[in-house]
mmCIF file of C-alpha atoms and ligand atoms in Angstrom:
data_model
loop_
_atom_site.group_PDB
_atom_site.id
_atom_site.type_symbol
_atom_site.label_atom_id
_atom_site.label_comp_id
_atom_site.label_asym_id
_atom_site.label_seq_id
_atom_site.Cartn_x
_atom_site.Cartn_y
_atom_site.Cartn_z
ATOM 1 C CA MET A 1 127.813 126.637 79.991
ATOM 2 C CA VAL A 2 126.423 126.330 76.516
ATOM 3 C CA GLY A 3 123.475 123.166 75.654
ATOM 4 C CA LYS A 4 125.048 120.380 73.895
ATOM 5 C CA ALA A 5 123.013 121.957 70.751
ATOM 6 C CA GLY A 6 124.138 125.465 71.936
ATOM 7 C CA GLY A 7 121.642 128.196 73.946
ATOM 8 C CA ILE A 8 121.632 128.758 77.257
ATOM 9 C CA VAL A 9 119.510 125.556 78.792
ATOM 10 C CA ALA A 10 118.065 125.964 81.984
ATOM 11 C CA ILE A 11 115.828 123.745 84.762
ATOM 12 C CA TYR A 12 112.908 124.206 86.631
ATOM 13 C CA PRO A 13 112.476 121.750 89.449
ATOM 14 C CA GLY A 14 109.668 121.527 91.802
ATOM 15 C CA SER A 15 107.030 119.452 93.141
ATOM 16 C CA PHE A 16 104.697 120.989 91.059
ATOM 17 C CA ASP A 17 101.779 119.016 93.442
ATOM 18 C CA PRO A 18 100.175 120.304 91.666
ATOM 19 C CA ILE A 19 101.210 122.576 89.095
ATOM 20 C CA THR A 20 99.485 126.334 89.300
ATOM 21 C CA ASN A 21 98.873 129.094 87.488
ATOM 22 C CA GLY A 22 102.520 131.025 89.862
ATOM 23 C CA HIS A 23 104.834 128.183 88.346
ATOM 24 C CA LEU A 24 103.448 128.581 84.724
ATOM 25 C CA ASP A 25 104.020 132.906 85.412
ATOM 26 C CA LEU A 26 107.597 131.804 86.107
ATOM 27 C CA LEU A 27 107.471 129.222 83.334
ATOM 28 C CA GLU A 28 106.815 131.534 80.772
ATOM 29 C CA ARG A 29 108.810 134.663 81.336
ATOM 30 C CA GLY A 30 111.488 131.119 81.667
ATOM 31 C CA SER A 31 110.498 130.625 78.495
ATOM 32 C CA ARG A 32 111.844 134.007 77.457
ATOM 33 C CA LEU A 33 115.161 133.807 79.512
ATOM 34 C CA PHE A 34 116.879 130.939 78.317
ATOM 35 C CA ASP A 35 116.686 128.862 74.851
ATOM 36 C CA ARG A 36 116.418 125.629 76.432
ATOM 37 C CA LEU A 37 114.007 125.096 79.376
ATOM 38 C CA ILE A 38 113.373 122.062 80.399
ATOM 39 C CA VAL A 39 110.609 122.184 83.959
ATOM 40 C CA ALA A 40 111.702 119.068 86.151
ATOM 41 C CA ILE A 41 109.617 117.071 88.546
ATOM 42 C CA LEU A 42 111.576 115.846 91.149
ATOM 43 C CA ASN A 43 110.683 112.410 91.819
ATOM 44 C CA ASN A 44 111.555 112.604 95.517
ATOM 45 C CA THR A 45 109.950 109.536 97.879
ATOM 46 C CA GLN A 46 109.904 110.616 101.212
ATOM 47 C CA LYS A 47 108.155 113.711 100.740
ATOM 48 C CA GLU A 48 104.322 112.393 99.859
ATOM 49 C CA ALA A 49 102.344 113.956 97.352
ATOM 50 C CA LEU A 50 98.688 114.447 96.628
ATOM 51 C CA PHE A 51 99.359 113.577 93.239
ATOM 52 C CA PRO A 52 101.961 110.568 91.808
ATOM 53 C CA VAL A 53 104.964 111.323 89.225
ATOM 54 C CA GLU A 54 102.574 109.871 85.678
ATOM 55 C CA VAL A 55 99.530 112.718 86.428
ATOM 56 C CA ARG A 56 101.971 115.489 87.439
ATOM 57 C CA LEU A 57 103.629 115.622 84.039
ATOM 58 C CA GLU A 58 100.746 115.310 82.240
ATOM 59 C CA MET A 59 98.861 117.589 84.139
ATOM 60 C CA LEU A 60 102.537 119.961 82.839
ATOM 61 C CA ARG A 61 102.908 118.961 79.157
ATOM 62 C CA GLU A 62 99.084 119.812 79.099
ATOM 63 C CA VAL A 63 100.247 124.345 79.871
ATOM 64 C CA ALA A 64 104.137 122.974 78.968
ATOM 65 C CA CYS A 65 102.945 122.394 74.804
ATOM 66 C CA ALA A 66 102.353 125.737 74.141
ATOM 67 C CA TYR A 67 105.977 127.176 74.754
ATOM 68 C CA PRO A 68 107.464 124.701 72.357
ATOM 69 C CA ASN A 69 111.636 125.713 74.276
ATOM 70 C CA VAL A 70 109.640 123.851 76.826
ATOM 71 C CA GLU A 71 110.275 120.546 77.164
ATOM 72 C CA VAL A 72 108.580 118.022 80.337
ATOM 73 C CA ASP A 73 110.458 116.126 82.583
ATOM 74 C CA CYS A 74 111.244 113.994 85.974
ATOM 75 C CA PHE A 75 113.798 113.002 88.068
ATOM 76 C CA ASP A 76 115.577 111.131 91.037
ATOM 77 C CA GLY A 77 119.042 112.403 92.736
ATOM 78 C CA LEU A 78 120.397 115.655 93.163
ATOM 79 C CA LEU A 79 119.553 117.659 91.012
ATOM 80 C CA VAL A 80 123.240 118.932 89.846
ATOM 81 C CA ASP A 81 123.980 115.639 88.713
ATOM 82 C CA TYR A 82 120.638 115.656 86.460
ATOM 83 C CA ALA A 83 120.906 119.580 85.309
ATOM 84 C CA THR A 84 124.873 118.319 84.274
ATOM 85 C CA GLN A 85 123.329 115.505 82.250
ATOM 86 C CA GLN A 86 121.430 117.643 80.377
ATOM 87 C CA GLY A 87 123.945 120.193 79.322
ATOM 88 C CA ALA A 88 121.928 122.468 81.844
ATOM 89 C CA ALA A 89 124.155 126.164 82.638
ATOM 90 C CA VAL A 90 120.674 127.580 84.677
ATOM 91 C CA LEU A 91 119.034 126.473 87.906
ATOM 92 C CA LEU A 92 115.372 128.553 87.710
ATOM 93 C CA ARG A 93 113.425 129.265 91.255
ATOM 94 C CA GLY A 94 111.006 130.828 92.032
ATOM 95 C CA ILE A 95 110.647 133.206 95.078
ATOM 96 C CA ARG A 96 107.611 134.348 96.602
ATOM 97 C CA ALA A 97 108.348 136.054 100.170
ATOM 98 C CA ILE A 98 110.787 137.107 102.713
ATOM 99 C CA SER A 99 110.344 132.493 103.881
ATOM 100 C CA ASP A 100 111.008 132.105 100.320
ATOM 101 C CA TYR A 101 114.350 133.229 99.905
ATOM 102 C CA GLU A 102 115.451 131.900 103.007
ATOM 103 C CA TYR A 103 114.728 128.688 101.924
ATOM 104 C CA GLU A 104 115.555 129.092 98.229
ATOM 105 C CA LEU A 105 119.607 131.069 99.237
ATOM 106 C CA GLN A 106 119.747 127.880 101.755
ATOM 107 C CA ILE A 107 119.503 125.877 98.810
ATOM 108 C CA ALA A 108 120.691 127.243 95.531
ATOM 109 C CA LEU A 109 123.908 127.478 98.240
ATOM 110 C CA MET A 110 124.721 123.623 98.506
ATOM 111 C CA ASN A 111 124.332 123.112 94.799
ATOM 112 C CA ARG A 112 126.621 125.837 94.501
ATOM 113 C CA ARG A 113 129.330 123.986 96.578
ATOM 114 C CA LEU A 114 128.587 120.520 94.922
ATOM 115 C CA LYS A 115 128.719 122.403 91.483
ATOM 116 C CA PRO A 116 130.564 125.698 91.621
ATOM 117 C CA GLY A 117 129.648 125.986 87.418
ATOM 118 C CA ILE A 118 125.650 126.040 87.359
ATOM 119 C CA GLU A 119 124.070 129.043 88.082
ATOM 120 C CA THR A 120 120.619 129.659 90.030
ATOM 121 C CA VAL A 121 118.521 132.125 88.716
ATOM 122 C CA PHE A 122 116.073 133.724 90.994
ATOM 123 C CA LEU A 123 112.306 135.275 89.297
ATOM 124 C CA MET A 124 110.142 137.521 92.108
ATOM 125 C CA ALA A 125 106.693 135.599 91.996
ATOM 126 C CA GLY A 126 105.041 137.552 89.091
ATOM 127 C CA GLU A 127 102.463 140.514 91.729
ATOM 128 C CA ALA A 128 99.309 137.921 90.723
ATOM 129 C CA TYR A 129 100.640 135.210 91.701
ATOM 130 C CA SER A 130 102.608 135.482 94.775
ATOM 131 C CA PHE A 131 100.374 134.121 97.565
ATOM 132 C CA ILE A 132 99.020 130.920 94.933
ATOM 133 C CA SER A 133 100.967 128.047 96.513
ATOM 134 C CA SER A 134 99.925 124.043 95.707
ATOM 135 C CA LYS A 135 100.143 123.737 99.609
ATOM 136 C CA LEU A 136 97.325 126.200 99.690
ATOM 137 C CA VAL A 137 95.664 125.481 96.920
ATOM 138 C CA LYS A 138 95.447 122.072 97.953
ATOM 139 C CA GLU A 139 93.563 122.734 101.320
ATOM 140 C CA VAL A 140 90.822 125.310 99.813
ATOM 141 C CA PHE A 141 90.079 123.698 97.615
ATOM 142 C CA SER A 142 89.635 120.109 100.188
ATOM 143 C CA LEU A 143 87.271 123.119 102.305
ATOM 144 C CA GLY A 144 85.121 123.231 99.190
ATOM 145 C CA GLY A 145 86.761 126.819 98.161
ATOM 146 C CA ASP A 146 87.218 128.509 94.746
ATOM 147 C CA VAL A 147 90.637 126.805 92.421
ATOM 148 C CA SER A 148 89.567 128.231 89.047
ATOM 149 C CA GLY A 149 92.207 130.889 88.347
ATOM 150 C CA LEU A 150 94.088 129.547 90.779
ATOM 151 C CA VAL A 151 95.178 126.494 88.402
ATOM 152 C CA PRO A 152 94.814 126.036 84.942
ATOM 153 C CA PRO A 153 91.562 124.219 83.612
ATOM 154 C CA GLY A 154 93.149 120.562 83.697
ATOM 155 C CA VAL A 155 94.205 120.828 87.578
ATOM 156 C CA ALA A 156 91.213 121.967 89.090
ATOM 157 C CA GLY A 157 89.096 119.007 86.737
ATOM 158 C CA ARG A 158 91.418 116.825 88.435
ATOM 159 C CA LEU A 159 91.235 117.644 91.842
ATOM 160 C CA ARG A 160 88.124 117.707 91.555
ATOM 161 C CA ASN A 161 88.330 113.828 89.770
ATOM 162 C CA HIS A 162 90.531 113.175 93.090
ATOM 163 C CA ALA A 163 87.692 114.309 95.583
ATOM 164 C CA LEU A 164 84.939 112.275 93.606
ATOM 165 C CA LEU A 165 87.241 108.909 94.236
ATOM 166 C CA GLN A 166 88.038 109.846 97.326
ATOM 167 C CA LYS A 167 84.370 110.430 98.140
ATOM 168 C CA GLY A 168 83.175 106.858 96.784
ATOM 169 C CA LYS A 169 86.004 105.367 98.649
ATOM 170 C CA PRO A 170 84.690 102.891 101.776
HETATM 171 P P1 LIG B 1 108.689 122.571 95.778
HETATM 172 O O1 LIG B 1 108.459 121.540 96.126
HETATM 173 O O2 LIG B 1 110.781 122.181 95.652
HETATM 174 O O3 LIG B 1 109.489 124.031 96.813
HETATM 175 P P2 LIG B 1 107.370 123.502 94.130
HETATM 176 O O4 LIG B 1 105.915 122.974 93.044
HETATM 177 O O5 LIG B 1 106.744 123.500 95.162
HETATM 178 O O6 LIG B 1 108.464 123.306 94.430
HETATM 179 O O7 LIG B 1 107.926 124.998 93.484
HETATM 180 C C1 LIG B 1 109.459 124.611 92.483
HETATM 181 C C2 LIG B 1 108.772 126.372 92.872
HETATM 182 O O8 LIG B 1 108.214 127.557 91.773
HETATM 183 C C3 LIG B 1 110.047 127.232 93.727
HETATM 184 O O9 LIG B 1 110.989 127.497 93.800
HETATM 185 C C4 LIG B 1 108.611 127.867 94.259
HETATM 186 O O10 LIG B 1 109.418 129.352 95.102
HETATM 187 C C5 LIG B 1 108.482 128.831 92.919
HETATM 188 N N1 LIG B 1 107.091 128.755 92.987
HETATM 189 C C6 LIG B 1 106.052 127.932 93.622
HETATM 190 N N2 LIG B 1 104.895 129.035 93.643
HETATM 191 C C7 LIG B 1 105.656 129.963 93.285
HETATM 192 C C8 LIG B 1 103.980 131.240 92.407
HETATM 193 N N3 LIG B 1 103.287 130.688 93.014
HETATM 194 N N4 LIG B 1 104.880 132.120 91.796
HETATM 195 C C9 LIG B 1 106.307 132.202 91.561
HETATM 196 N N5 LIG B 1 107.228 131.027 91.444
HETATM 197 C C10 LIG B 1 105.927 130.117 92.597
#
């Protein structure tokens, strides 16, 4: 499927709570593979997030603005429905380790069953980033560890602000 304005449109979906340098590496490589790449936050009310969707959108926009063919958005409901709405032919996902593969395979096969015309494309994580996850970054940060180099500077700043706010709470 080719997008409305021509070219291949891909969606890079995720929680991005928060975006890490591993996500950013995938975003950059994806921007070279596809004509238009939409980084889309799943507005998942069941999954408890550290940052509200609006803040996650802001953090994504700060880094995505360096890439003219990358957009940032959020969506509710089924990913394949959102992809169809956007005229996307590809879902982009990252694989860090075998543990990611099992989960990702299941999701990819389900999405193919729901919408056979849409392909999931996997990129291997960059060697320097394959150990980074949003969850681990949050854990390390909350225990006082240094997360610079793991997340974009704007994210590190927001993590610090968040921690300060928590400290100020009764
Ligand atoms: P989800 O909650 O959907 O797993 P994430 O925000 O954790 O969303 O991740 C979105 C996608 O980015 C997933 O495909 C995940 O495997 C991939 N990803 C996460 N961290 C990295 C990383 N360090 N390197 C490459 N891909 C990554």
